[in-house]
mmCIF file of C-alpha atoms in Angstrom:
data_model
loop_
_atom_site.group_PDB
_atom_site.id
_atom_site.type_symbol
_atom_site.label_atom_id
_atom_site.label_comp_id
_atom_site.label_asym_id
_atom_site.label_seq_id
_atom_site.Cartn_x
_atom_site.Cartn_y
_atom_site.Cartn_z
ATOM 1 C CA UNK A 123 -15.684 8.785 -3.109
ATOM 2 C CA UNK A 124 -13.432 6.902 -5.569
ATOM 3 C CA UNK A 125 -11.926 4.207 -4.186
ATOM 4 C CA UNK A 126 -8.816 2.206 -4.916
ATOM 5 C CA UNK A 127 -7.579 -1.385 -3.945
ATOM 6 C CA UNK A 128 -4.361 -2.589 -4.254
ATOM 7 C CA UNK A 129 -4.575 -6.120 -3.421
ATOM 8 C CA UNK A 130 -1.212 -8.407 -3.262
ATOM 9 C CA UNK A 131 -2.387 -12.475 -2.829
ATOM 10 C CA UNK A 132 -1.395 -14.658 -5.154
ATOM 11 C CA UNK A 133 -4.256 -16.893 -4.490
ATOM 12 C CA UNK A 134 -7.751 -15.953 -5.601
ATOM 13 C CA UNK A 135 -10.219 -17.878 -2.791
ATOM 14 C CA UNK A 136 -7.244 -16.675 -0.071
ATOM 15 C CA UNK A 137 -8.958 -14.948 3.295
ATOM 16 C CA UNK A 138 -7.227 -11.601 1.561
ATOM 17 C CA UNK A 139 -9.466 -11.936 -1.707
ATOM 18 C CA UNK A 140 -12.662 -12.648 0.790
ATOM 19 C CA UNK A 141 -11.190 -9.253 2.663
ATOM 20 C CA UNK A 142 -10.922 -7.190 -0.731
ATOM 21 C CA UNK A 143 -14.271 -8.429 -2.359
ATOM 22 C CA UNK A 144 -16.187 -7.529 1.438
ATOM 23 C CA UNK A 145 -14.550 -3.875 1.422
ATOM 24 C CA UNK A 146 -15.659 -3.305 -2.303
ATOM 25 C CA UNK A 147 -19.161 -4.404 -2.152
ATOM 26 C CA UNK A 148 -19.500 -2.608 1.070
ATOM 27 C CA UNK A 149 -18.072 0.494 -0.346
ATOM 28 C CA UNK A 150 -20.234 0.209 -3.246
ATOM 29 C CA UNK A 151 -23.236 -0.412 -1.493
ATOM 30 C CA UNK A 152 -22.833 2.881 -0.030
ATOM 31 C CA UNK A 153 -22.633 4.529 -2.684
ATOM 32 C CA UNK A 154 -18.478 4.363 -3.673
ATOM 33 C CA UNK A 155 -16.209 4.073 -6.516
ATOM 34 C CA UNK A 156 -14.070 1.218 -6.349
ATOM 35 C CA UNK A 157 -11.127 -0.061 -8.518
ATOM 36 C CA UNK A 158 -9.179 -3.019 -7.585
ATOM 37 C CA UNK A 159 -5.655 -3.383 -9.448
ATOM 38 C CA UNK A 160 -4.535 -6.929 -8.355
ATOM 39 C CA UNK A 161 -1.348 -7.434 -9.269
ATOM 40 C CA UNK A 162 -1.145 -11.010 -9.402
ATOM 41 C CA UNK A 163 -3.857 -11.343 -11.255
ATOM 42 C CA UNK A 164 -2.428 -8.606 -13.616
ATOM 43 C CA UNK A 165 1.054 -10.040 -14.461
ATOM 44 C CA UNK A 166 2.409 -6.616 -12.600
ATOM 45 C CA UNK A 167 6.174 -7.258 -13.226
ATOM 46 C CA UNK A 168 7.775 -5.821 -9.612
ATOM 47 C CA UNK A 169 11.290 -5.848 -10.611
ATOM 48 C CA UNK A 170 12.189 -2.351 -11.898
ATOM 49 C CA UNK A 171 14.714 -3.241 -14.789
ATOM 50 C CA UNK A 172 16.038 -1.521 -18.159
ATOM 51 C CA UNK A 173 13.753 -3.353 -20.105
ATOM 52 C CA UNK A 174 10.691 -1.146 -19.037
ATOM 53 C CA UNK A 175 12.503 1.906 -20.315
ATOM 54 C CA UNK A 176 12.593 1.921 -24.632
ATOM 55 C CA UNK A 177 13.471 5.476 -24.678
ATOM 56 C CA UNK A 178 16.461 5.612 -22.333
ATOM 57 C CA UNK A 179 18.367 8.814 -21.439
ATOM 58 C CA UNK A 180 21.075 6.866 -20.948
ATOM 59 C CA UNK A 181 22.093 3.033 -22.082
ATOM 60 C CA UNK A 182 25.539 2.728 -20.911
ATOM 61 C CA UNK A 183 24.423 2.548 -16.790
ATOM 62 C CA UNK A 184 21.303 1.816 -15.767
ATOM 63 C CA UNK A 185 19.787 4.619 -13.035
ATOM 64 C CA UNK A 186 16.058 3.728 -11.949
ATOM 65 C CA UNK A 187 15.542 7.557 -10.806
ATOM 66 C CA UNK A 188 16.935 8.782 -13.703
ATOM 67 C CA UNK A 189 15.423 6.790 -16.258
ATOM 68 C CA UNK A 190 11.674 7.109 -14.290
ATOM 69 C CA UNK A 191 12.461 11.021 -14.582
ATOM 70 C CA UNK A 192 13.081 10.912 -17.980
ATOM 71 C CA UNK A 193 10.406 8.573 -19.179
ATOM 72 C CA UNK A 194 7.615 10.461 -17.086
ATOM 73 C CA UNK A 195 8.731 13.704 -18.963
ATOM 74 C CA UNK A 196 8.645 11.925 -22.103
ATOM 75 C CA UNK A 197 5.416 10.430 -21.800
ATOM 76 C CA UNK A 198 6.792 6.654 -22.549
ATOM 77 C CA UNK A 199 6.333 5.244 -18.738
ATOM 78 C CA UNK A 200 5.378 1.606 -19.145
ATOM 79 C CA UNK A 201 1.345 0.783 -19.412
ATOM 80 C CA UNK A 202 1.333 -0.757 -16.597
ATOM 81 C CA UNK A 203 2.848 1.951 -14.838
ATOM 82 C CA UNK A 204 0.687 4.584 -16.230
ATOM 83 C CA UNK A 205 -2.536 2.632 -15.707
ATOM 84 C CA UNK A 206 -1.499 2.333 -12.179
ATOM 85 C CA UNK A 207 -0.941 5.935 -12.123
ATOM 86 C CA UNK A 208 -3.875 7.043 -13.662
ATOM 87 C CA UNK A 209 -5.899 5.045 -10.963
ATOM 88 C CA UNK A 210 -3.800 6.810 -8.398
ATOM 89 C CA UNK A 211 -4.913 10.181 -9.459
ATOM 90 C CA UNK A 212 -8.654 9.392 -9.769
ATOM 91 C CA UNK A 213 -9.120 7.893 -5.919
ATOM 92 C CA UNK A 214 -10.068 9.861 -3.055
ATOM 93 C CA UNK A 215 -8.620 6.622 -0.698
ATOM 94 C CA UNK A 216 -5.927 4.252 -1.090
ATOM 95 C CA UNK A 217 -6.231 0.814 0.550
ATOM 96 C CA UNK A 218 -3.239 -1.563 0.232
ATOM 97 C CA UNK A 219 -4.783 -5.259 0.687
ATOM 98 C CA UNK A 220 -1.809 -7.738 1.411
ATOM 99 C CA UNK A 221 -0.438 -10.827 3.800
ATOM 100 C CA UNK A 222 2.407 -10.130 6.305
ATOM 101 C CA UNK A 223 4.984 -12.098 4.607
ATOM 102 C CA UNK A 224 8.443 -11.683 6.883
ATOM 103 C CA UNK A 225 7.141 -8.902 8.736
ATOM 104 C CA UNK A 226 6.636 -7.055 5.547
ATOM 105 C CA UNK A 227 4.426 -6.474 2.356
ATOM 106 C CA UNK A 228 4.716 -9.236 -0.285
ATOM 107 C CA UNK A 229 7.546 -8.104 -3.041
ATOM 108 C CA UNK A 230 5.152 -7.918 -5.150
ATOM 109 C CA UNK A 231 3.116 -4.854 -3.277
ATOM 110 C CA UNK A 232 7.159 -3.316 -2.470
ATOM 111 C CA UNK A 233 7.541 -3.766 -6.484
ATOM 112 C CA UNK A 234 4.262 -1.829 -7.063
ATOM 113 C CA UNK A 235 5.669 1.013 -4.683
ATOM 114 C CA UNK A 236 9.173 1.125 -6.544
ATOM 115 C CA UNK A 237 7.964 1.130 -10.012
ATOM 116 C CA UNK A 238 4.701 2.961 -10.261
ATOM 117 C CA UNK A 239 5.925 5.981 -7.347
ATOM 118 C CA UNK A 240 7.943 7.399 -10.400
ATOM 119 C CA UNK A 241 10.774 9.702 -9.217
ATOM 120 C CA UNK A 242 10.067 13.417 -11.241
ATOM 121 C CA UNK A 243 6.994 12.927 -11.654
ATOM 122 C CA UNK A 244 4.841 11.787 -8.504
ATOM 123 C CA UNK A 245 7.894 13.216 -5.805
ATOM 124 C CA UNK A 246 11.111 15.184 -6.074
ATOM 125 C CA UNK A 247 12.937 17.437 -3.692
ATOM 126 C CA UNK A 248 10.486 19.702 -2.732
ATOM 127 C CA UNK A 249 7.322 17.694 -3.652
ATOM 128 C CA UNK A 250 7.168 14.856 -0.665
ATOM 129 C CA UNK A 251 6.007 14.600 2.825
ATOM 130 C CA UNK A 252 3.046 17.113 3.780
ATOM 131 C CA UNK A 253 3.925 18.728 0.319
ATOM 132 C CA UNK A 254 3.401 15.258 -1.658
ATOM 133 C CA UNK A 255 1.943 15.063 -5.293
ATOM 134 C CA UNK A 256 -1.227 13.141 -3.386
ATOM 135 C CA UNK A 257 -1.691 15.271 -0.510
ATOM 136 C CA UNK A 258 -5.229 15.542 0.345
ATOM 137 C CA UNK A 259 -5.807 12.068 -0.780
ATOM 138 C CA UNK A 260 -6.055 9.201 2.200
ATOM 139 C CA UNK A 261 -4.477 6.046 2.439
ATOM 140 C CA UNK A 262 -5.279 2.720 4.521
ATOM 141 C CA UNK A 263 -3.231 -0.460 4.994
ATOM 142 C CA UNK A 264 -4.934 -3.595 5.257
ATOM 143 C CA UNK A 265 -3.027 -6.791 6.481
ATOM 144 C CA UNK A 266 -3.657 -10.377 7.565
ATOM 145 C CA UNK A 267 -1.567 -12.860 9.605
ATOM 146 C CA UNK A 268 -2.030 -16.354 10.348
ATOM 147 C CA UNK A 269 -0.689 -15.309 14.213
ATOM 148 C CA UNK A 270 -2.847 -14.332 16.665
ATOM 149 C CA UNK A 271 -4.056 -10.900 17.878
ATOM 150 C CA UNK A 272 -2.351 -11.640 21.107
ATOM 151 C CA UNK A 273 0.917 -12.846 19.414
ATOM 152 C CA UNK A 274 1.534 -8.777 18.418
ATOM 153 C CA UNK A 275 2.625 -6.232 20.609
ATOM 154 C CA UNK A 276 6.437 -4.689 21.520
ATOM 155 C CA UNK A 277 8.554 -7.310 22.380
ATOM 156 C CA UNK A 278 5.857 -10.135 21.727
ATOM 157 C CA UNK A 279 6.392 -13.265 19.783
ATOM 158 C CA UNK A 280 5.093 -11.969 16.305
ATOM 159 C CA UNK A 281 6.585 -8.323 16.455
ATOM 160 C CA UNK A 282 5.340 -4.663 16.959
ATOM 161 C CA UNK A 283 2.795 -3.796 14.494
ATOM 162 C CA UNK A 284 3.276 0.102 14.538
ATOM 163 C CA UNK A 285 7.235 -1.290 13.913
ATOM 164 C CA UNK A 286 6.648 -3.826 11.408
ATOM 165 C CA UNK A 287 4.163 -1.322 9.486
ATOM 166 C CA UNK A 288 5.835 1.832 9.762
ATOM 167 C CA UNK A 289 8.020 1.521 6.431
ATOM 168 C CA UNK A 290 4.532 1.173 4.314
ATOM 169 C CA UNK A 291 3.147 3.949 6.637
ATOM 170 C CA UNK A 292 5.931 6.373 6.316
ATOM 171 C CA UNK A 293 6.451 5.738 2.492
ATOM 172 C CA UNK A 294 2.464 6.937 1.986
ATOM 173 C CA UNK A 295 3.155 9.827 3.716
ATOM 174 C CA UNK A 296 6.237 10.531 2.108
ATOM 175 C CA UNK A 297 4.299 10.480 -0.806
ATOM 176 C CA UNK A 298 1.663 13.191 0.445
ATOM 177 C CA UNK A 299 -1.200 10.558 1.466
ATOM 178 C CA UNK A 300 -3.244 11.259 4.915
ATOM 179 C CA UNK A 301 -2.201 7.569 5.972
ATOM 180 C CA UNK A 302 -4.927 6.057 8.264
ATOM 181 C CA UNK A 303 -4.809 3.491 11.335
ATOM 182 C CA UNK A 304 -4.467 0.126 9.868
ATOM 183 C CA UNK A 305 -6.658 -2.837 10.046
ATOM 184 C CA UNK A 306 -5.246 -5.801 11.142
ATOM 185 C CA UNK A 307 -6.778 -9.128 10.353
ATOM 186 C CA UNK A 308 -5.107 -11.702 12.596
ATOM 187 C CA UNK A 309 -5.122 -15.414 13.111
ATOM 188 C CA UNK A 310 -5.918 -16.221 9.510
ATOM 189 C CA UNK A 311 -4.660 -19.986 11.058
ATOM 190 C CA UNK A 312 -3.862 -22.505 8.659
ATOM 191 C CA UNK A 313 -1.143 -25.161 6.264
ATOM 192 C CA UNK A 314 0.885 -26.443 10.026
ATOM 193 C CA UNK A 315 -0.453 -23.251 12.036
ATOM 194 C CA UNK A 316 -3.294 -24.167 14.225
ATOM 195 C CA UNK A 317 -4.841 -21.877 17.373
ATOM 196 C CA UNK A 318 -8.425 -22.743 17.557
ATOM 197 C CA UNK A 319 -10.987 -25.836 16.307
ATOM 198 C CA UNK A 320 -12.094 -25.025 12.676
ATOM 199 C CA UNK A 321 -15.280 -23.923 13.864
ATOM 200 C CA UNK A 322 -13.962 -21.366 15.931
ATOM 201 C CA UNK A 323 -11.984 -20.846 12.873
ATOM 202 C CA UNK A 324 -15.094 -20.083 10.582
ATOM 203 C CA UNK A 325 -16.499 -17.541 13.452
ATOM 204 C CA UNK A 326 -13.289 -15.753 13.671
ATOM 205 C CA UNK A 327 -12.853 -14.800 9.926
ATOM 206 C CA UNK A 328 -16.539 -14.165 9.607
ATOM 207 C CA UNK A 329 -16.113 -11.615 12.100
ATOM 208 C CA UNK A 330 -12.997 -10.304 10.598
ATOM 209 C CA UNK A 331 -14.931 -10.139 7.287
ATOM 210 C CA UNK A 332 -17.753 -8.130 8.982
ATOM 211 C CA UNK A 333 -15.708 -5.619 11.105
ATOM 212 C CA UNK A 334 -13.407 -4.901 7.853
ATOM 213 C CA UNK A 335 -16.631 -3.950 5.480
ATOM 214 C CA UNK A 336 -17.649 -1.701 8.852
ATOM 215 C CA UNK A 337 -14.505 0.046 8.995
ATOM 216 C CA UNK A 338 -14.573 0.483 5.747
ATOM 217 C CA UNK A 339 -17.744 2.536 5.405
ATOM 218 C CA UNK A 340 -17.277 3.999 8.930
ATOM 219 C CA UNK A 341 -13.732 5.555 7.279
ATOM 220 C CA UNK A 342 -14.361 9.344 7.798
ATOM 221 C CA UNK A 343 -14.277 8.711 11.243
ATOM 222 C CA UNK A 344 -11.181 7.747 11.383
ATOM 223 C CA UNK A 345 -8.072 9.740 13.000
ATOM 224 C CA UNK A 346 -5.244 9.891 11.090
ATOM 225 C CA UNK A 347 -1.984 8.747 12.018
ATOM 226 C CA UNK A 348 0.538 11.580 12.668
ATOM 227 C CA UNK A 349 3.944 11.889 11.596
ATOM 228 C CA UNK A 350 6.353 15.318 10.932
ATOM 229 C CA UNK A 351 6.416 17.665 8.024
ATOM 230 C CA UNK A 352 8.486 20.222 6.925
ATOM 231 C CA UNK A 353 8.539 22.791 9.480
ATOM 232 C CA UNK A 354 9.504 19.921 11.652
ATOM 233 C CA UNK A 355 12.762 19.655 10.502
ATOM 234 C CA UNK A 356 15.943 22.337 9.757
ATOM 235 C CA UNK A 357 17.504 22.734 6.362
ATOM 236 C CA UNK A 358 19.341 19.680 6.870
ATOM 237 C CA UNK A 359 16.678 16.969 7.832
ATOM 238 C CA UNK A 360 17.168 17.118 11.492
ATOM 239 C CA UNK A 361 14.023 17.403 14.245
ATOM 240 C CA UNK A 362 13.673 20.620 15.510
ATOM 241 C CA UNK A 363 12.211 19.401 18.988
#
């Protein structure tokens, strides 16, 4: 299996880094592919703006879906957006690596997603949902948060998780992936956020560390998460039941 990591943390020793070196080496110790694209680390430039487009179809108004059309066609996407792409196609499995930063994924991770899922080329009309352009590929989300495990939950202090997660989720699918349960890494504690002595501390992430490169290599027992597809729906988007 070919494996790719998408890893959004700024900070190279963060708990996420420790989380995205344990999943490769495990995955690689059982025999896996893996590629990690992380985009700090890269320079990946999140803002989609006219200046990644030299060969634009039009340069009196600026349209992002228009111009990604056009430049997939043409074969003048940005490098970094074709690299990105090319690593796409070659993985069996998707993992986003990330913090929850405002009950969301770092910009960064949301600029990956806006520049590099290229209108024309990797969806359209027709070619989304259970018809994506990476259907039969998987997809797993991967998240930390310096709250605890007990802190998460409807109507709890620190949100719903299947609420807070379900943009990322439902974006991968709209995009074709099998999306898989998420792992959840909480009470990464820390800078004015305390819930347990430092040595609990130490157990806690080791643990976290150990059950992620698990889950990891245990992944084709995993259920996928459900969500509707085109037969679901009539011709104009609504839920037939």
């Amino acid at each position: 299996m070919k494996v790719l990591i998408v890893h959004a943390h700024p900070e190279p020793h963060s708990f996420n880094a420790s989380l995205t070196q344990k999943a490769g080496d495990a995955l690689r110790r059982a025999g896996h592919e893996v590629t990690v694209s992380d985009l700090y680390a890269d320079g990946f430039d999140p803002v989609e703006a006219p200046r990644h487009y030299q060969n634009r179809e039009n340069r009196d108004v600026f349209a992002p879906l228009g111009e990604q059309r056009h430049a997939y066609k043409g074969g003048t996407l940005a490098p970094d957006v074709t690299r990105e792409i090319d690593r796409l196609e070659q993985a069996d499995l998707l993992i986003l690596q990330f913090p929850l930063w405002w009950h969301g994924m770092p910009a960064i991770l949301k600029g990956w997603m806006d520049r590099v899922f290229v209108s024309g080329g990797l969806y359209s009309s027709k070619m989304r949902y259970d018809a994506g352009y990476f259907r039969g590929k998987r997809a797993l989300v991967s998240m930390t948060s310096g709250a605890p495990a007990q802190a998460f939950g409807p109507g709890a202090r620190g949100g719903d998780p299947d609420t807070l997660l379900w943009p990322i989720h439902y974006s991968l699918h709209y995009m074709g992936f099998t999306v898989l349960p998420p792992f959840a890494a909480y009470g990464v504690q820390g800078h004015g956020y305390s819930y347990q002595s430092n040595d609990a501390l130490g157990r806690h992430l080791q643990a976290l560390l150990d059950d992620w490169a698990e889950h990891v290599t245990q992944i084709d027992n995993a259920k996928p998460l459900s969500f509707p597809g085109w037969q679901d729906w009539d011709a104009d988007g609504r839920a037939l039941r």
